[in-house]
Short mmCIF file of C-alpha atoms and ligand atoms in Angstrom, two decimals:
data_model
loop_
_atom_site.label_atom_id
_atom_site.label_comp_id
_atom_site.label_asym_id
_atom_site.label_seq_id
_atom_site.Cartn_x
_atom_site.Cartn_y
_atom_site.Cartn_z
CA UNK A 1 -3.11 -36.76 -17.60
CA UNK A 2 -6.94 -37.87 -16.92
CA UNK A 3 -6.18 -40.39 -19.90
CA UNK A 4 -3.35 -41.80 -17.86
CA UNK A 5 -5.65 -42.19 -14.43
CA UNK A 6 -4.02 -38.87 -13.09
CA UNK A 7 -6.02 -36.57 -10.80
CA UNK A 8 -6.26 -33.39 -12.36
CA UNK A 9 -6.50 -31.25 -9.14
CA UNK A 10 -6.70 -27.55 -9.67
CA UNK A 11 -2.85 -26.92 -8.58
CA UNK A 12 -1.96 -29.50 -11.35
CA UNK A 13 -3.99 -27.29 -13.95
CA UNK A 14 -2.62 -24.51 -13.29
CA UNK A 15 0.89 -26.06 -13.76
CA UNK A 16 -0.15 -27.69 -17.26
CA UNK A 17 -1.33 -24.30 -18.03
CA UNK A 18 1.80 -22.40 -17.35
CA UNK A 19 3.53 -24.99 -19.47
CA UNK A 20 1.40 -24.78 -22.47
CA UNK A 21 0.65 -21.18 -22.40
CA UNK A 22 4.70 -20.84 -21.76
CA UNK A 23 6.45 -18.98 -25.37
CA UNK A 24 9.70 -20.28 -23.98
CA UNK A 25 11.47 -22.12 -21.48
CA UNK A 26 10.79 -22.07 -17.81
CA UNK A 27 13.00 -23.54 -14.74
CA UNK A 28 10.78 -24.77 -11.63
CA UNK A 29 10.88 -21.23 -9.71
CA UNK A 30 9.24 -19.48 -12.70
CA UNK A 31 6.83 -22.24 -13.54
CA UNK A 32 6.17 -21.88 -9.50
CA UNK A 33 5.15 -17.70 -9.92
CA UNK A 34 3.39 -18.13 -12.73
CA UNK A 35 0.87 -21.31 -11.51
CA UNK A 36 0.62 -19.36 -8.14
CA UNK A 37 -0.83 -15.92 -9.80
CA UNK A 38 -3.45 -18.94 -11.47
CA UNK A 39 -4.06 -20.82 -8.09
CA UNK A 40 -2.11 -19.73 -4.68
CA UNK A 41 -1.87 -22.80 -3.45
CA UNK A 42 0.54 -23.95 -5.93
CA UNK A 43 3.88 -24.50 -4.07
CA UNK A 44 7.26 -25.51 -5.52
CA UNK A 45 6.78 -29.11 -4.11
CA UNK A 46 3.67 -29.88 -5.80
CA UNK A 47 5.63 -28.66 -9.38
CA UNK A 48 8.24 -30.25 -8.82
CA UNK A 49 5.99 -33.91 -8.61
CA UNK A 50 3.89 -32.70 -11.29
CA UNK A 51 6.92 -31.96 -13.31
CA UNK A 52 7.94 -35.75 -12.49
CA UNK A 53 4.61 -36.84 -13.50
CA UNK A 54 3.94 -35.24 -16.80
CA UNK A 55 8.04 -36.40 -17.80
CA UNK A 56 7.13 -40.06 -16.55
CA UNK A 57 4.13 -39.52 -19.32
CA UNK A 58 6.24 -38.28 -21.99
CA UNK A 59 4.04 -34.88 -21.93
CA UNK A 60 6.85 -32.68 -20.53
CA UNK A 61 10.88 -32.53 -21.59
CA UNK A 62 13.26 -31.61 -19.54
CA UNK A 63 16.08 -29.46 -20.92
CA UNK A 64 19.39 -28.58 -19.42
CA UNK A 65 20.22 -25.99 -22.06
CA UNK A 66 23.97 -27.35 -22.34
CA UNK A 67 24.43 -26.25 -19.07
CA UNK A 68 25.14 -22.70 -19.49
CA UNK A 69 22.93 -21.55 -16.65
CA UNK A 70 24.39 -24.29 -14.38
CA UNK A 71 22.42 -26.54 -12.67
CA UNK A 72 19.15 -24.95 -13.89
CA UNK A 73 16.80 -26.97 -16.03
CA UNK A 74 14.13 -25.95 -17.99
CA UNK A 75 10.70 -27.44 -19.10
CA UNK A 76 8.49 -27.55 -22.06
CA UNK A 77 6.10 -29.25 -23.60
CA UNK A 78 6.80 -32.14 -26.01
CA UNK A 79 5.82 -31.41 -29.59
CA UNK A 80 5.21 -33.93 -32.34
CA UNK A 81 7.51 -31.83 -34.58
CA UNK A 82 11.49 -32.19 -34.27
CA UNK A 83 13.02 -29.22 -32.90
CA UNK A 84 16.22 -28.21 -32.00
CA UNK A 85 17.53 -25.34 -29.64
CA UNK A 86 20.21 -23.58 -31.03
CA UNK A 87 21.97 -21.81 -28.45
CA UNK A 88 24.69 -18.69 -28.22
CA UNK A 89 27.12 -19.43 -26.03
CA UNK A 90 27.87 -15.86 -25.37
CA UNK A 91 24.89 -14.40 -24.96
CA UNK A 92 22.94 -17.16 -24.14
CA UNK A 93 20.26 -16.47 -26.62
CA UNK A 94 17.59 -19.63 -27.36
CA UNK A 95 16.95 -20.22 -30.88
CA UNK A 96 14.29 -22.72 -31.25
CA UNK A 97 14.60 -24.24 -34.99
CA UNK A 98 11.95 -26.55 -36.67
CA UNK A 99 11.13 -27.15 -39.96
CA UNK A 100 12.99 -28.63 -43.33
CA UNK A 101 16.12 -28.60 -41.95
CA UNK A 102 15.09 -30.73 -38.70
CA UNK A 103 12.38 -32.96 -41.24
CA UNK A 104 15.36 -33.94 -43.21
CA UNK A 105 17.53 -35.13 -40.46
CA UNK A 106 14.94 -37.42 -38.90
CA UNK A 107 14.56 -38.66 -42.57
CA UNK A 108 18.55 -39.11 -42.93
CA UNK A 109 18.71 -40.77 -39.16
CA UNK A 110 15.92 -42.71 -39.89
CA UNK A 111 17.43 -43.88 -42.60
CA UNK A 112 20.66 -44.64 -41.41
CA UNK A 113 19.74 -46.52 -38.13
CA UNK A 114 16.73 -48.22 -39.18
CA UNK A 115 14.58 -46.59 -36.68
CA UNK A 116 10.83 -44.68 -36.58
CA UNK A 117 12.31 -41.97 -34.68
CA UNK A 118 8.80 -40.82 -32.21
CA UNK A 119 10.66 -37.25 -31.28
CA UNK A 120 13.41 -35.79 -31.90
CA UNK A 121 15.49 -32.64 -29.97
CA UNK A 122 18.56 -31.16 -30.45
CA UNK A 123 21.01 -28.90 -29.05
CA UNK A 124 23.54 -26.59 -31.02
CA UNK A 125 25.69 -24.36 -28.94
CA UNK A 126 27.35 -21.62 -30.83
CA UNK A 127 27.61 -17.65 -31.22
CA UNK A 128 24.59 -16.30 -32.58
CA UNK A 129 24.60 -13.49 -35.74
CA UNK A 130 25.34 -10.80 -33.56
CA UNK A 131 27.86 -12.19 -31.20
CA UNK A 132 29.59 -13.40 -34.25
CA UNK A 133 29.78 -10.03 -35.79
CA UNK A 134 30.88 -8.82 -32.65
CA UNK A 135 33.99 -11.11 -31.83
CA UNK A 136 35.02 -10.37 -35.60
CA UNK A 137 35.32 -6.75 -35.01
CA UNK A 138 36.95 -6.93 -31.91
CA UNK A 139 39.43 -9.16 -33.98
CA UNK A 140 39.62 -6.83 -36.82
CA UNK A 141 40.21 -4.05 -34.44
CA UNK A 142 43.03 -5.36 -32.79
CA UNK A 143 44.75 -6.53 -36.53
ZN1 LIG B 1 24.72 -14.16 -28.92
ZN1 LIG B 2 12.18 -25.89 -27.00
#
């Protein structure tokens, strides 16, 4: 932020903080407790411009999550690394994937459209292991 002539008050630390410190993804009202246990006079208003800010700067993504909590979004910190979120649609469980299989699909796109892909994100919705196994013994059951 300081690197892009940004004013790093202390409610804007505390924000970043939350973010990078975050294991998973946040929506504004939890980014909101969290920055306010660091500094009080965090208020929803001032995350919700810093939010803006940091996204304008390419620092933060913005994540909808394939809608499954409605209108909710959800915030994290861009990585270097491709990732994808691979989501249960039943139980709503967030799988974040990285690694060989996301390496070789930015090789394959690059390759195909010519382009250095800078980041890349994903979404997958699906049923995860356990949902899976579920709905197929509920099926079996009622064979
Ligand atoms: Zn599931
Ligand atoms: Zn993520």
């Amino acid at each position: 932020m300081r690197d892009a002539g940004i004013r790093v008050t202390a409610p804007r630390r505390a924000i970043v903080r939350v973010l990078e410190e975050a294991g998973d993804h946040l929506d504004v009202e939890e980014i909101t407790e969290r920055a306010r246990a660091l500094d009080p006079s965090v208020h929803r208003a001032t995350v919700y411009r810093t939010l803006g800010l940091l996204k304008g700067l390419g620092l933060v993504d913005e994540l909808d999550l394939l809608h499954l909590e409605g209108d909710r979004h959800f915030y994290e910190v861009r990585r270097e690394t491709e990732h994808a979120h691979v989501i249960c649609l039943t139980c709503r469980r967030v799988l974040e994937l990285s690694g060989h299989v996301m390496a070789e699909l930015r090789a394959d796109l690059e390759q195909e459209t010519g382009f250095a892909v800078k980041f890349l994100r994903m979404e997958v919705g699906g049923a995860c292991p356990d949902c899976a196994g579920r709905a197929r013994r509920a099926a079996a059951d009622q064979a």
